[in-house]
């Protein structure tokens, strides 16, 4: 099982440091890949929908074929830590790649 995180943009400052710490911790338990794709500039007459579409295409290109995809969204289903750990364990035991997708400013 591989754990893949695909995100729009590159975090900076203290957030980047915290992410680096979590990446190091997670890599002890399973192979971890982090892919950052560039943000689409929202200028020059481009619509919000076009920004999401273009960023989404970049994100999808980074996902392994057949991976279980979890799109991180504030309106999504919330897991307790125990439930999240169980969810990951089940996919690891089934030897399935898991990919977390984190969109940009417009989702």
PDB file of C-alpha atoms in Angstrom:
ATOM      1  CA  UNK A   1       0.000   0.000   0.000  1.00  0.00           C
ATOM      2  CA  UNK A   2       1.144   3.489  -0.842  1.00  0.00           C
ATOM      3  CA  UNK A   3      -0.216   6.589   0.747  1.00  0.00           C
ATOM      4  CA  UNK A   4      -0.378   9.483  -1.726  1.00  0.00           C
ATOM      5  CA  UNK A   5      -1.174  13.107  -0.963  1.00  0.00           C
ATOM      6  CA  UNK A   6      -1.895  15.309  -3.981  1.00  0.00           C
ATOM      7  CA  UNK A   7      -2.411  18.982  -3.193  1.00  0.00           C
ATOM      8  CA  UNK A   8      -2.752  22.265  -5.032  1.00  0.00           C
ATOM      9  CA  UNK A   9      -0.041  24.737  -4.069  1.00  0.00           C
ATOM     10  CA  UNK A  10       2.907  24.605  -1.760  1.00  0.00           C
ATOM     11  CA  UNK A  11       2.502  25.438   1.938  1.00  0.00           C
ATOM     12  CA  UNK A  12       4.861  27.994   3.432  1.00  0.00           C
ATOM     13  CA  UNK A  13       6.181  28.897   6.865  1.00  0.00           C
ATOM     14  CA  UNK A  14       5.207  27.039  10.036  1.00  0.00           C
ATOM     15  CA  UNK A  15       2.529  25.031   8.207  1.00  0.00           C
ATOM     16  CA  UNK A  16       5.164  23.641   5.833  1.00  0.00           C
ATOM     17  CA  UNK A  17       7.288  22.635   8.837  1.00  0.00           C
ATOM     18  CA  UNK A  18       4.359  20.838  10.483  1.00  0.00           C
ATOM     19  CA  UNK A  19       3.540  19.030   7.255  1.00  0.00           C
ATOM     20  CA  UNK A  20       7.161  17.929   6.912  1.00  0.00           C
ATOM     21  CA  UNK A  21       7.032  16.505  10.440  1.00  0.00           C
ATOM     22  CA  UNK A  22       3.867  14.518   9.690  1.00  0.00           C
ATOM     23  CA  UNK A  23       5.334  13.278   6.411  1.00  0.00           C
ATOM     24  CA  UNK A  24       8.386  11.951   8.263  1.00  0.00           C
ATOM     25  CA  UNK A  25       6.186  10.211  10.838  1.00  0.00           C
ATOM     26  CA  UNK A  26       3.858   8.649   8.263  1.00  0.00           C
ATOM     27  CA  UNK A  27       6.763   7.412   6.121  1.00  0.00           C
ATOM     28  CA  UNK A  28       7.795   5.110   8.985  1.00  0.00           C
ATOM     29  CA  UNK A  29       4.578   3.110   8.564  1.00  0.00           C
ATOM     30  CA  UNK A  30       3.964   2.992   4.806  1.00  0.00           C
ATOM     31  CA  UNK A  31       5.409   4.374   1.597  1.00  0.00           C
ATOM     32  CA  UNK A  32       4.375   8.012   1.283  1.00  0.00           C
ATOM     33  CA  UNK A  33       4.334  10.172  -1.814  1.00  0.00           C
ATOM     34  CA  UNK A  34       3.474  13.864  -1.729  1.00  0.00           C
ATOM     35  CA  UNK A  35       2.683  15.630  -4.994  1.00  0.00           C
ATOM     36  CA  UNK A  36       2.128  19.359  -5.170  1.00  0.00           C
ATOM     37  CA  UNK A  37       0.628  20.810  -8.331  1.00  0.00           C
ATOM     38  CA  UNK A  38       0.715  24.454  -9.275  1.00  0.00           C
ATOM     39  CA  UNK A  39      -2.202  26.751  -8.601  1.00  0.00           C
ATOM     40  CA  UNK A  40      -4.094  28.061 -11.613  1.00  0.00           C
ATOM     41  CA  UNK A  41      -4.066  31.869 -11.682  1.00  0.00           C
ATOM     42  CA  UNK A  42      -7.602  33.241 -11.501  1.00  0.00           C
ATOM     43  CA  UNK A  43      -7.106  36.208 -13.792  1.00  0.00           C
ATOM     44  CA  UNK A  44      -7.471  37.143 -17.420  1.00  0.00           C
ATOM     45  CA  UNK A  45     -11.128  36.232 -17.701  1.00  0.00           C
ATOM     46  CA  UNK A  46     -10.810  32.681 -16.396  1.00  0.00           C
ATOM     47  CA  UNK A  47     -13.790  31.505 -14.346  1.00  0.00           C
ATOM     48  CA  UNK A  48     -13.718  29.796 -10.966  1.00  0.00           C
ATOM     49  CA  UNK A  49     -15.053  26.644 -12.644  1.00  0.00           C
ATOM     50  CA  UNK A  50     -12.156  26.723 -15.107  1.00  0.00           C
ATOM     51  CA  UNK A  51      -9.666  27.126 -12.255  1.00  0.00           C
ATOM     52  CA  UNK A  52     -11.132  24.076 -10.479  1.00  0.00           C
ATOM     53  CA  UNK A  53     -11.165  22.076 -13.719  1.00  0.00           C
ATOM     54  CA  UNK A  54      -7.522  22.788 -14.541  1.00  0.00           C
ATOM     55  CA  UNK A  55      -6.279  22.172 -11.012  1.00  0.00           C
ATOM     56  CA  UNK A  56      -8.385  19.020 -10.845  1.00  0.00           C
ATOM     57  CA  UNK A  57      -6.792  17.685 -14.028  1.00  0.00           C
ATOM     58  CA  UNK A  58      -3.343  18.241 -12.536  1.00  0.00           C
ATOM     59  CA  UNK A  59      -4.322  16.471  -9.327  1.00  0.00           C
ATOM     60  CA  UNK A  60      -5.848  13.457 -11.095  1.00  0.00           C
ATOM     61  CA  UNK A  61      -2.669  13.052 -13.142  1.00  0.00           C
ATOM     62  CA  UNK A  62      -0.755  12.446  -9.887  1.00  0.00           C
ATOM     63  CA  UNK A  63      -3.022   9.659  -8.588  1.00  0.00           C
ATOM     64  CA  UNK A  64      -2.043   5.998  -8.884  1.00  0.00           C
ATOM     65  CA  UNK A  65      -4.350   3.852 -11.003  1.00  0.00           C
ATOM     66  CA  UNK A  66      -6.875   1.976  -8.876  1.00  0.00           C
ATOM     67  CA  UNK A  67      -6.235   3.983  -5.719  1.00  0.00           C
ATOM     68  CA  UNK A  68      -8.948   4.625  -3.164  1.00  0.00           C
ATOM     69  CA  UNK A  69      -9.400   8.394  -3.382  1.00  0.00           C
ATOM     70  CA  UNK A  70     -10.366  10.534  -0.410  1.00  0.00           C
ATOM     71  CA  UNK A  71     -11.183  14.117  -1.378  1.00  0.00           C
ATOM     72  CA  UNK A  72     -10.600  16.405   1.588  1.00  0.00           C
ATOM     73  CA  UNK A  73     -13.585  18.718   1.916  1.00  0.00           C
ATOM     74  CA  UNK A  74     -14.970  20.615   4.885  1.00  0.00           C
ATOM     75  CA  UNK A  75     -18.464  19.354   3.992  1.00  0.00           C
ATOM     76  CA  UNK A  76     -17.308  15.736   3.837  1.00  0.00           C
ATOM     77  CA  UNK A  77     -17.737  12.962   6.337  1.00  0.00           C
ATOM     78  CA  UNK A  78     -15.740  13.455   9.539  1.00  0.00           C
ATOM     79  CA  UNK A  79     -13.895  10.480  11.032  1.00  0.00           C
ATOM     80  CA  UNK A  80     -12.785  10.006  14.601  1.00  0.00           C
ATOM     81  CA  UNK A  81      -9.113   9.109  14.964  1.00  0.00           C
ATOM     82  CA  UNK A  82     -10.049   5.489  15.675  1.00  0.00           C
ATOM     83  CA  UNK A  83     -12.324   5.246  12.657  1.00  0.00           C
ATOM     84  CA  UNK A  84      -9.727   6.867  10.420  1.00  0.00           C
ATOM     85  CA  UNK A  85      -7.023   4.450  11.631  1.00  0.00           C
ATOM     86  CA  UNK A  86      -9.360   1.494  11.026  1.00  0.00           C
ATOM     87  CA  UNK A  87     -10.197   2.779   7.528  1.00  0.00           C
ATOM     88  CA  UNK A  88      -6.492   3.049   6.665  1.00  0.00           C
ATOM     89  CA  UNK A  89      -5.744  -0.370   8.192  1.00  0.00           C
ATOM     90  CA  UNK A  90      -8.429  -2.056   6.081  1.00  0.00           C
ATOM     91  CA  UNK A  91      -6.999  -0.589   2.881  1.00  0.00           C
ATOM     92  CA  UNK A  92      -3.446  -1.501   3.896  1.00  0.00           C
ATOM     93  CA  UNK A  93      -4.506  -5.104   4.562  1.00  0.00           C
ATOM     94  CA  UNK A  94      -6.200  -5.185   1.137  1.00  0.00           C
ATOM     95  CA  UNK A  95      -2.947  -3.834  -0.390  1.00  0.00           C
ATOM     96  CA  UNK A  96      -4.777  -0.864  -1.882  1.00  0.00           C
ATOM     97  CA  UNK A  97      -3.166   2.489  -2.514  1.00  0.00           C
ATOM     98  CA  UNK A  98      -4.896   5.385  -0.785  1.00  0.00           C
ATOM     99  CA  UNK A  99      -4.766   8.913  -2.221  1.00  0.00           C
ATOM    100  CA  UNK A 100      -5.800  12.071  -0.402  1.00  0.00           C
ATOM    101  CA  UNK A 101      -6.662  14.981  -2.695  1.00  0.00           C
ATOM    102  CA  UNK A 102      -6.552  18.557  -1.417  1.00  0.00           C
ATOM    103  CA  UNK A 103      -7.903  21.224  -3.749  1.00  0.00           C
ATOM    104  CA  UNK A 104      -6.940  24.835  -4.096  1.00  0.00           C
ATOM    105  CA  UNK A 105      -8.595  28.043  -2.983  1.00  0.00           C
ATOM    106  CA  UNK A 106     -11.763  27.286  -4.959  1.00  0.00           C
ATOM    107  CA  UNK A 107     -12.058  23.645  -3.996  1.00  0.00           C
TER     108      UNK A 107
END
